[in-house]
XYZ file of N, CA and C in Angstrom:
768
model
N 189.853 145.653 77.010
C 191.170 145.481 76.405
C 192.065 144.669 77.321
N 192.752 143.684 76.755
C 193.762 142.935 77.501
C 195.132 143.535 77.233
N 195.868 143.746 78.308
C 197.205 144.334 78.247
C 198.201 143.347 78.833
N 199.344 143.193 78.162
C 200.396 142.276 78.629
C 201.667 143.049 78.932
N 202.446 142.559 79.878
C 203.803 143.059 80.074
C 204.756 141.874 80.079
N 205.901 142.079 79.430
C 206.920 141.031 79.341
C 208.086 141.386 80.247
N 208.436 140.469 81.133
C 209.644 140.582 81.958
C 210.620 139.525 81.476
N 211.781 139.968 81.019
C 212.762 139.030 80.481
C 214.169 139.425 80.847
N 215.100 138.561 80.452
C 216.523 138.841 80.670
C 216.963 139.973 79.756
N 217.990 140.724 80.159
C 218.504 141.792 79.300
C 218.987 141.250 77.956
N 218.934 142.080 76.948
C 219.327 141.642 75.604
C 220.832 141.741 75.372
N 221.518 142.631 76.097
C 222.984 142.699 76.093
C 223.574 142.757 74.689
N 222.947 143.533 73.804
C 223.486 143.727 72.466
C 223.102 142.671 71.454
N 222.406 141.624 71.864
C 222.013 140.541 70.957
C 220.702 140.921 70.264
N 220.815 141.637 69.164
C 219.612 142.127 68.492
C 218.802 140.995 67.870
N 219.466 140.009 67.294
C 218.742 138.876 66.713
C 217.953 138.144 67.787
N 218.580 137.930 68.934
C 217.891 137.278 70.041
C 216.748 138.124 70.566
N 216.936 139.439 70.588
C 215.875 140.334 71.057
C 214.660 140.243 70.150
N 214.869 140.289 68.838
C 213.741 140.214 67.916
C 213.066 138.850 67.965
N 213.836 137.800 68.194
C 213.231 136.471 68.338
C 212.323 136.421 69.558
N 212.751 137.045 70.649
C 211.903 137.073 71.851
C 210.666 137.930 71.640
N 210.847 139.056 70.972
C 209.690 139.901 70.679
C 208.655 139.118 69.877
N 209.109 138.428 68.856
C 208.200 137.640 68.029
C 207.472 136.577 68.849
N 208.215 135.888 69.707
C 207.618 134.840 70.541
C 206.592 135.417 71.512
N 206.934 136.532 72.143
C 206.022 137.137 73.125
C 204.766 137.691 72.475
N 204.926 138.318 71.305
C 203.753 138.835 70.615
C 202.802 137.709 70.238
N 203.347 136.598 69.766
C 202.503 135.464 69.398
C 201.778 134.902 70.612
N 202.499 134.781 71.738
C 201.870 134.249 72.959
C 200.789 135.186 73.471
N 201.057 136.486 73.455
C 200.073 137.443 73.940
C 198.850 137.491 73.026
N 199.078 137.430 71.708
C 197.965 137.447 70.763
C 197.083 136.221 70.935
N 197.701 135.082 71.256
C 196.924 133.857 71.455
C 195.968 133.988 72.627
N 196.263 134.939 73.533
C 195.379 135.194 74.674
C 194.642 136.520 74.520
N 194.526 136.964 73.261
C 193.705 138.125 72.898
C 194.202 139.441 73.479
N 195.500 139.565 73.685
C 196.042 140.831 74.191
C 196.138 141.864 73.077
N 195.846 143.087 73.433
C 195.945 144.203 72.497
C 197.386 144.627 72.295
N 198.169 144.640 73.400
C 199.507 145.229 73.406
C 200.369 144.539 74.450
N 201.672 144.419 74.157
C 202.662 143.930 75.120
C 203.648 145.051 75.408
N 203.914 145.310 76.685
C 204.914 146.301 77.088
C 206.219 145.570 77.409
N 207.294 145.968 76.730
C 208.627 145.393 76.939
C 209.476 146.367 77.766
N 210.621 145.909 78.287
C 211.451 146.779 79.133
C 212.151 147.921 78.376
N 212.835 148.718 79.156
C 213.567 149.903 78.694
C 214.802 149.503 77.892
N 215.054 150.241 76.802
C 216.247 150.014 75.970
C 216.429 148.543 75.623
N 215.321 147.884 75.282
C 215.388 146.488 74.860
C 216.288 146.352 73.641
N 216.347 147.388 72.845
C 217.263 147.480 71.709
C 218.164 148.694 71.934
N 219.478 148.494 72.045
C 220.218 147.241 71.905
C 220.548 146.582 73.251
N 220.040 147.125 74.363
C 220.389 146.677 75.711
C 220.469 147.891 76.614
N 220.179 147.687 77.908
C 220.163 148.834 78.817
C 221.564 149.231 79.266
N 222.275 148.325 79.936
C 223.552 148.695 80.553
C 224.708 148.528 79.570
N 224.522 149.071 78.362
C 225.537 148.986 77.323
C 225.774 150.359 76.702
N 226.306 151.303 77.505
C 226.559 152.644 76.966
C 227.555 152.643 75.825
N 228.349 151.562 75.716
C 229.263 151.446 74.588
C 228.518 151.235 73.277
N 227.307 150.663 73.361
C 226.536 150.374 72.155
C 225.537 151.466 71.799
N 225.081 152.211 72.794
C 224.001 153.166 72.529
C 224.341 154.154 71.416
N 225.498 154.827 71.444
C 225.758 155.810 70.385
C 225.971 155.187 69.008
N 226.535 153.973 68.959
C 226.877 153.406 67.649
C 225.739 152.599 67.038
N 224.802 152.132 67.866
C 223.692 151.345 67.328
C 222.365 152.099 67.318
N 222.305 153.236 67.966
C 221.053 153.999 67.988
C 220.576 154.263 66.566
N 219.250 154.201 66.382
C 218.667 154.384 65.055
C 217.678 155.539 65.054
N 217.472 156.089 63.884
C 216.464 157.127 63.711
C 215.076 156.503 63.680
N 214.071 157.302 63.994
C 212.699 156.843 63.832
C 212.464 156.473 62.365
N 211.728 155.394 62.163
C 211.459 154.914 60.818
C 212.558 154.051 60.239
N 213.573 153.731 61.065
C 214.681 152.909 60.600
C 214.372 151.419 60.626
N 215.433 150.624 60.519
C 215.276 149.175 60.388
C 214.605 148.547 61.607
N 214.933 149.038 62.806
C 214.300 148.464 63.998
C 212.794 148.669 63.952
N 212.366 149.907 63.717
C 210.933 150.176 63.730
C 210.223 149.463 62.582
N 210.863 149.358 61.444
C 210.268 148.614 60.332
C 210.039 147.164 60.718
N 211.030 146.565 61.358
C 210.903 145.161 61.787
C 209.856 145.011 62.871
N 209.814 145.923 63.822
C 208.807 145.853 64.879
C 207.400 145.931 64.296
N 207.194 146.823 63.330
C 205.879 146.940 62.696
C 205.503 145.638 61.995
N 206.463 145.013 61.335
C 206.200 143.737 60.659
C 205.795 142.656 61.652
N 206.476 142.612 62.795
C 206.165 141.599 63.805
C 204.778 141.827 64.397
N 204.410 143.090 64.601
C 203.066 143.381 65.113
C 201.994 142.920 64.127
N 202.192 143.216 62.860
C 201.223 142.799 61.855
C 201.117 141.281 61.787
N 202.254 140.612 61.827
C 202.256 139.153 61.716
C 201.557 138.494 62.896
N 201.735 139.065 64.094
C 201.148 138.479 65.301
C 199.750 138.982 65.577
N 199.358 140.096 64.955
C 198.096 140.768 65.261
C 198.072 141.213 66.721
N 199.189 141.832 67.136
C 199.324 142.311 68.516
C 200.259 143.507 68.521
N 199.896 144.539 69.279
C 200.726 145.721 69.379
C 201.815 145.586 70.421
N 202.693 146.584 70.470
C 203.757 146.578 71.481
C 204.147 147.986 71.862
N 204.710 148.076 73.062
C 205.434 149.253 73.548
C 206.828 148.762 73.885
N 207.841 149.441 73.405
C 209.198 148.942 73.610
C 210.185 150.101 73.715
N 211.197 149.911 74.574
C 212.237 150.909 74.739
C 213.403 150.649 73.807
N 213.972 151.740 73.264
C 215.094 151.595 72.331
C 215.906 152.883 72.275
N 217.139 152.748 71.779
C 218.040 153.898 71.657
C 217.789 154.584 70.324
N 217.380 155.860 70.388
C 217.031 156.617 69.190
C 218.094 157.663 68.887
N 218.468 157.753 67.625
C 219.359 158.829 67.184
C 218.569 159.849 66.391
N 218.812 161.126 66.707
C 218.225 162.234 65.958
C 219.340 163.246 65.741
N 219.972 163.187 64.584
C 221.149 164.012 64.345
C 222.287 163.584 65.250
N 222.832 164.530 66.013
C 223.922 164.202 66.929
C 223.407 163.711 68.279
N 222.127 163.867 68.531
C 221.556 163.506 69.834
C 221.120 162.053 69.865
N 221.318 161.423 71.038
C 220.839 160.062 71.286
C 219.856 160.126 72.443
N 218.713 159.489 72.272
C 217.641 159.525 73.268
C 217.328 158.128 73.773
N 216.981 158.053 75.047
C 216.400 156.854 75.653
C 214.899 156.953 75.348
N 214.430 156.180 74.369
C 213.104 156.388 73.812
C 212.238 155.139 73.965
N 210.949 155.342 73.740
C 209.997 154.233 73.686
C 208.952 154.559 72.634
N 208.492 153.533 71.940
C 207.467 153.695 70.923
C 206.348 152.697 71.149
N 205.169 153.045 70.643
C 204.027 152.149 70.653
C 203.548 151.929 69.222
N 203.451 150.664 68.816
C 202.850 150.270 67.544
C 201.586 149.479 67.840
N 200.559 149.677 67.024
C 199.341 148.903 67.238
C 199.430 147.560 66.515
N 198.359 146.788 66.568
C 198.395 145.415 66.042
C 198.507 145.384 64.520
N 198.287 146.515 63.837
C 198.483 146.583 62.389
C 199.895 147.043 62.032
N 200.699 147.351 63.044
C 202.036 147.872 62.816
C 202.114 149.377 62.769
N 200.964 150.047 62.804
C 200.947 151.512 62.749
C 201.541 152.089 64.033
N 202.411 153.070 63.874
C 203.034 153.710 65.031
C 202.082 154.732 65.626
N 201.743 154.522 66.895
C 200.789 155.393 67.575
C 201.461 156.497 68.377
N 202.665 156.224 68.881
C 203.259 157.167 69.833
C 204.758 156.968 69.912
N 205.445 158.068 70.249
C 206.889 158.019 70.485
C 207.211 158.978 71.621
N 208.090 158.545 72.523
C 208.389 159.318 73.735
C 209.875 159.218 74.043
N 210.436 160.318 74.551
C 211.847 160.360 74.967
C 211.909 160.592 76.467
N 212.672 159.771 77.171
C 212.747 159.821 78.623
C 213.153 161.206 79.116
N 212.410 161.698 80.077
C 212.638 163.037 80.632
C 213.631 163.000 81.782
N 213.448 162.035 82.693
C 214.278 161.951 83.909
C 215.385 160.916 83.709
N 216.528 161.355 83.226
C 217.645 160.438 83.032
C 218.231 160.059 84.388
N 218.474 158.750 84.569
C 218.888 158.237 85.876
C 220.387 157.935 85.888
N 221.108 158.562 86.775
C 222.487 158.187 87.061
C 223.479 158.591 85.987
N 224.777 158.406 86.301
C 225.848 158.870 85.407
C 225.824 158.216 84.034
N 225.496 156.914 83.964
C 225.510 156.242 82.662
C 224.534 156.910 81.700
N 223.285 157.017 82.104
C 222.283 157.607 81.213
C 222.619 159.066 80.902
N 223.029 159.801 81.917
C 223.283 161.229 81.732
C 224.487 161.485 80.828
N 225.399 160.515 80.725
C 226.572 160.681 79.880
C 226.300 160.345 78.417
N 225.223 159.604 78.147
C 224.946 159.127 76.791
C 223.770 159.845 76.150
N 222.704 160.060 76.919
C 221.425 160.486 76.342
C 221.134 161.962 76.578
N 220.355 162.512 75.690
C 219.762 163.829 75.855
C 218.367 163.626 76.437
N 217.973 164.455 77.395
C 216.661 164.315 78.018
C 215.556 164.773 77.076
N 214.431 164.066 77.119
C 213.251 164.496 76.388
C 212.605 165.691 77.044
N 211.656 166.315 76.337
C 211.056 167.544 76.874
C 209.564 167.657 76.597
N 208.895 166.533 76.291
C 207.452 166.608 76.094
C 206.792 165.261 76.368
N 205.519 165.333 76.778
C 204.730 164.141 77.025
C 204.124 163.645 75.714
N 203.590 162.444 75.801
C 202.992 161.819 74.635
C 201.740 161.071 75.070
N 200.581 161.463 74.561
C 199.324 160.782 74.843
C 198.705 160.311 73.536
N 197.961 159.204 73.598
C 197.415 158.608 72.385
C 196.283 157.660 72.768
N 195.511 157.259 71.783
C 194.401 156.335 72.008
C 194.861 154.906 71.768
N 194.504 154.019 72.692
C 194.884 152.617 72.595
C 193.731 151.763 73.102
N 193.152 150.983 72.226
C 192.101 150.071 72.623
C 190.921 150.745 73.291
N 190.607 151.960 72.846
C 189.481 152.678 73.412
C 189.786 153.424 74.690
N 191.052 153.458 75.089
C 191.461 154.190 76.287
C 192.516 155.231 75.928
N 192.588 156.276 76.727
C 193.624 157.292 76.546
C 194.872 156.806 77.278
N 195.966 156.659 76.548
C 197.201 156.089 77.089
C 198.338 157.096 77.005
N 199.384 156.832 77.779
C 200.584 157.665 77.760
C 201.792 156.786 78.034
N 202.957 157.286 77.659
C 204.220 156.591 77.902
C 205.059 157.373 78.911
N 205.693 156.643 79.824
C 206.812 157.129 80.613
C 207.885 156.054 80.551
N 209.098 156.380 80.994
C 210.179 155.395 81.003
C 210.833 155.385 82.382
N 210.770 154.253 83.046
C 211.492 153.958 84.285
C 211.423 155.098 85.302
N 212.521 155.809 85.506
C 212.647 156.819 86.555
C 211.551 157.882 86.460
N 211.058 158.131 85.244
C 210.000 159.132 85.070
C 208.825 158.903 86.009
N 208.400 157.635 86.154
C 207.172 157.338 86.894
C 207.347 157.547 88.393
N 208.585 157.655 88.852
C 208.826 157.881 90.273
C 208.543 159.335 90.676
N 208.352 160.198 89.708
C 208.076 161.613 89.968
C 206.569 161.837 89.845
N 205.953 162.147 90.968
C 204.493 162.256 90.989
C 203.977 163.314 90.024
N 204.729 164.377 89.803
C 204.199 165.451 88.963
C 204.076 165.042 87.505
N 204.887 164.074 87.045
C 204.729 163.599 85.666
C 203.437 162.800 85.522
N 203.172 161.938 86.482
C 201.927 161.165 86.437
C 200.733 162.093 86.554
N 200.826 163.086 87.427
C 199.740 164.057 87.565
C 199.497 164.794 86.246
N 200.563 165.229 85.598
C 200.406 165.976 84.348
C 199.699 165.130 83.296
N 200.065 163.860 83.215
C 199.431 162.978 82.235
C 197.966 162.745 82.583
N 197.690 162.518 83.867
C 196.303 162.305 84.284
C 195.460 163.540 83.999
N 196.021 164.719 84.233
C 195.272 165.949 83.990
C 195.026 166.185 82.504
N 195.837 165.522 81.653
C 195.616 165.593 80.207
C 194.735 164.444 79.712
N 194.223 163.645 80.636
C 193.258 162.622 80.264
C 193.767 161.205 80.221
N 195.023 160.956 80.587
C 195.551 159.594 80.537
C 194.813 158.682 81.512
N 194.440 157.503 81.042
C 193.821 156.474 81.868
C 194.781 155.329 82.149
N 195.709 155.089 81.212
C 196.678 153.997 81.311
C 198.055 154.559 80.996
N 199.028 154.311 81.871
C 200.406 154.760 81.647
C 201.284 153.518 81.502
N 201.972 153.429 80.366
C 202.779 152.265 80.003
C 204.247 152.624 80.195
N 204.956 151.799 80.982
C 206.284 152.199 81.472
C 207.321 151.098 81.247
N 208.066 151.132 80.133
C 209.254 150.278 80.036
C 210.268 150.717 81.095
N 210.902 149.744 81.769
C 211.827 150.108 82.835
C 213.030 149.171 82.862
N 214.054 149.585 83.595
C 215.243 148.772 83.841
C 215.636 149.014 85.299
N 214.775 148.569 86.208
C 214.952 148.877 87.627
C 215.933 147.898 88.268
N 217.030 148.392 88.853
C 218.036 147.497 89.409
C 217.553 146.769 90.667
N 218.172 145.637 90.944
C 217.949 144.944 92.204
C 218.332 145.874 93.355
N 217.563 145.800 94.434
C 217.774 146.679 95.567
C 216.819 147.853 95.596
N 216.114 148.073 94.465
C 215.137 149.164 94.383
C 213.729 148.607 94.189
N 213.473 147.445 94.803
C 212.160 146.820 94.645
C 211.024 147.666 95.221
N 211.381 148.632 96.088
C 210.332 149.512 96.618
C 209.651 150.320 95.514
N 210.294 150.463 94.361
C 209.650 151.177 93.260
C 208.428 150.404 92.769
N 208.622 149.118 92.447
C 207.489 148.329 91.954
C 206.532 147.951 93.073
N 207.063 147.774 94.283
C 206.210 147.365 95.402
C 205.385 148.517 95.965
N 205.963 149.725 95.989
C 205.322 150.854 96.667
C 205.016 152.029 95.744
N 206.037 152.523 95.026
C 205.850 153.756 94.282
C 204.890 153.607 93.104
N 205.029 152.531 92.344
C 204.150 152.376 91.185
C 202.684 152.268 91.606
N 202.339 151.407 92.598
C 200.942 151.408 93.058
C 200.507 152.768 93.610
N 201.412 153.477 94.284
C 201.062 154.793 94.810
C 200.766 155.782 93.692
N 201.612 155.787 92.638
C 201.359 156.685 91.506
C 200.008 156.372 90.865
N 199.703 155.085 90.730
C 198.417 154.689 90.146
C 197.261 155.167 91.009
N 197.355 154.941 92.312
C 196.265 155.287 93.223
C 196.062 156.792 93.304
N 197.157 157.554 93.418
C 197.047 159.001 93.587
C 196.233 159.659 92.480
N 196.469 159.227 91.252
C 195.838 159.871 90.099
C 194.760 159.004 89.461
N 194.403 157.883 90.095
C 193.334 157.003 89.606
C 193.574 156.573 88.160
N 194.805 156.105 87.893
C 195.159 155.598 86.572
C 195.711 154.179 86.730
N 195.747 153.446 85.643
C 196.400 152.145 85.622
C 197.835 152.336 85.146
N 198.790 151.708 85.833
C 200.207 151.808 85.462
C 200.749 150.403 85.192
N 201.316 150.215 84.013
C 201.950 148.943 83.636
C 203.454 149.173 83.545
N 204.206 148.444 84.367
C 205.633 148.694 84.603
C 206.397 147.414 84.273
N 207.132 147.407 83.150
C 207.778 146.189 82.638
C 209.285 146.255 82.837
N 209.807 145.356 83.656
C 211.216 145.370 84.054
C 211.955 144.146 83.504
N 213.267 144.157 83.690
C 214.122 143.004 83.413
C 214.279 142.134 84.661
N 214.748 140.903 84.430
C 215.322 140.085 85.498
C 216.728 139.687 85.052
N 217.526 139.166 85.962
C 218.882 138.753 85.598
C 219.852 139.912 85.642
N 220.948 139.802 84.875
C 222.008 140.812 84.931
C 222.541 141.095 83.536
N 223.132 142.294 83.401
C 223.722 142.713 82.133
C 224.941 143.575 82.439
N 226.089 143.142 81.956
C 227.330 143.920 82.108
C 227.548 144.363 83.554
N 227.289 143.448 84.488
C 227.549 143.711 85.899
C 226.419 144.369 86.652
N 225.312 144.693 85.988
C 224.174 145.315 86.655
C 223.044 144.302 86.795
N 222.642 144.026 88.042
C 221.549 143.089 88.307
C 220.226 143.839 88.370
N 219.197 143.215 87.825
C 217.869 143.813 87.813
C 216.944 143.093 88.784
N 215.926 143.809 89.249
C 215.107 143.311 90.345
C 213.839 142.592 89.969
N 213.493 142.504 88.669
C 212.226 141.890 88.308
C 211.062 142.668 88.909
N 210.029 141.931 89.333
C 208.910 142.571 90.010
C 208.031 143.431 89.128
N 208.016 143.154 87.813
C 207.137 143.895 86.910
C 205.713 143.850 87.438
N 204.970 144.941 87.215
C 203.672 145.042 87.884
C 202.686 145.839 87.040
N 201.423 145.475 87.146
C 200.324 146.293 86.644
C 199.480 146.660 87.848
N 199.395 147.958 88.130
C 198.631 148.469 89.271
C 197.393 149.180 88.756
N 196.242 148.873 89.360
C 194.987 149.472 88.942
C 194.785 150.857 89.515
N 193.701 151.528 89.122
C 193.483 152.924 89.515
C 193.175 153.119 90.990
N 192.927 152.038 91.718
C 192.776 152.127 93.167
C 194.060 151.746 93.891
N 195.142 151.507 93.136
C 196.431 151.132 93.709
C 196.590 149.656 93.946
N 195.527 148.886 93.772
C 195.628 147.442 93.964
C 196.378 146.795 92.808
N 197.067 145.694 93.103
C 197.885 145.001 92.119
C 196.999 144.096 91.270
N 197.020 144.311 89.960
C 196.278 143.458 89.040
C 197.101 142.261 88.598
N 198.422 142.424 88.524
C 199.333 141.318 88.199
C 200.738 141.722 88.599
N 201.533 140.739 89.047
C 202.906 141.042 89.465
C 203.795 139.849 89.186
N 204.978 140.102 88.655
C 205.957 139.058 88.372
C 206.893 138.868 89.546
N 207.551 137.724 89.571
C 208.590 137.462 90.556
C 209.942 137.895 90.021
N 210.929 136.998 90.095
C 212.287 137.366 89.694
C 212.747 136.632 88.444
N 211.847 135.942 87.745
C 212.198 135.239 86.522
C 211.416 135.760 85.332
N 211.548 135.064 84.215
C 210.840 135.456 83.005
C 209.336 135.323 83.218
N 208.589 136.290 82.690
C 207.136 136.268 82.877
C 206.455 137.051 81.771
N 205.260 136.599 81.413
C 204.371 137.345 80.539
C 203.060 137.493 81.300
N 202.806 138.692 81.791
C 201.604 138.965 82.582
C 200.530 139.543 81.667
N 199.307 139.066 81.815
C 198.205 139.553 80.996
C 197.038 139.906 81.900
N 196.525 141.120 81.719
C 195.422 141.625 82.533
C 194.336 142.165 81.622
N 193.101 141.833 81.940
C 191.962 142.442 81.266
C 191.649 143.752 81.988
N 191.796 144.866 81.293
C 191.614 146.160 81.940
C 190.165 146.450 82.289
N 189.272 145.548 81.947
C 187.905 145.670 82.455
C 187.905 145.651 83.976
N 188.879 144.943 84.571
C 188.986 144.918 86.040
C 189.293 146.297 86.589
N 190.095 147.063 85.876
C 190.396 148.423 86.307
C 189.174 149.322 86.152
N 188.450 149.133 85.058
C 187.265 149.963 84.815
C 186.149 149.676 85.804
N 186.173 148.471 86.397
C 185.095 148.064 87.285
C 185.247 148.595 88.710
N 186.372 149.242 89.024
C 186.566 149.770 90.370
C 185.531 150.866 90.632
N 184.834 150.744 91.741
C 183.779 151.712 92.070
C 184.361 153.119 92.202
N 183.646 154.094 91.677
C 184.133 155.470 91.669
C 184.423 155.992 93.070
N 183.632 155.544 94.057
C 183.847 156.063 95.411
C 185.066 155.454 96.088
N 185.742 154.510 95.404
C 186.979 153.937 95.933
C 188.215 154.553 95.286
N 188.008 155.470 94.353
C 189.125 156.094 93.662
C 189.530 157.400 94.346
N 190.823 157.686 94.304
C 191.338 158.920 94.894
C 190.765 160.144 94.189
N 190.523 161.188 94.971
C 190.074 162.470 94.405
C 191.173 163.528 94.514
N 192.415 163.092 94.666
C 193.518 164.043 94.814
C 193.592 165.027 93.640
N 193.306 164.543 92.449
C 193.423 165.405 91.276
C 192.519 166.642 91.426
N 191.304 166.418 91.891
C 190.366 167.519 92.081
C 190.629 168.304 93.359
N 191.113 167.620 94.406
C 191.235 168.237 95.727
C 192.538 169.009 95.921
N 193.491 168.864 95.016
C 194.820 169.455 95.184
C 194.737 170.956 95.462
N 195.488 171.407 96.461
C 195.638 172.827 96.762
C 197.117 173.189 96.724
N 197.455 174.198 95.973
C 198.835 174.670 95.886
C 199.004 175.887 96.781
N 199.997 175.835 97.640
C 200.276 176.975 98.513
C 201.245 177.935 97.823
N 201.143 179.218 98.134
C 202.056 180.190 97.507
C 203.489 180.002 97.988
């Protein structure tokens, strides 16, 4: 399976522009036989726009998801994307996965809300989400979630092989993509795909550095500080010799 991640500028409330980019990226990824493209966190309607999250958030099955499914079918390529979800009075920092036929495979709500902005707008999620993607067991996390080793461990213990992570990591926190993401991948012998923004939105600068880290912690692909579409054949991850993979999952000892 080929997996792509898109690193782009923030959408800043421009929904028409966001959908145009999604369409363009899906077509480019499909032309290179990619199964799925991972987009950044809160791509709809924008990350650093708490003024828009409550008023533009949509329910599952709404116009955004209908359009995303149509774009997947048209391109013959799936996607994972972050968006603001409304469920009654609650607003969630969410991510969904649609396959290349437009069928919705998974939906996840961010568990670890980061900082005052997120905590003032969103309700935290309370469950993991695992699903089959391209013959592999996959899971979703969002940004700050992946920095907590116990979330990655829980997913790995439930069988996850690939963890897909829309993110909005600010400039100055490049150690997350440079160090923590490869470490999370290596510790639990999983592949982690981490899709970030570049540029700035409403005064918040993002660090770029989107990355796909293999199950041995080695970097399979990494972006710089501009727009990028990274594509990796996960056969490279599957080819890592078993004796080079961490055994922490089996060796873990909990003290009283």
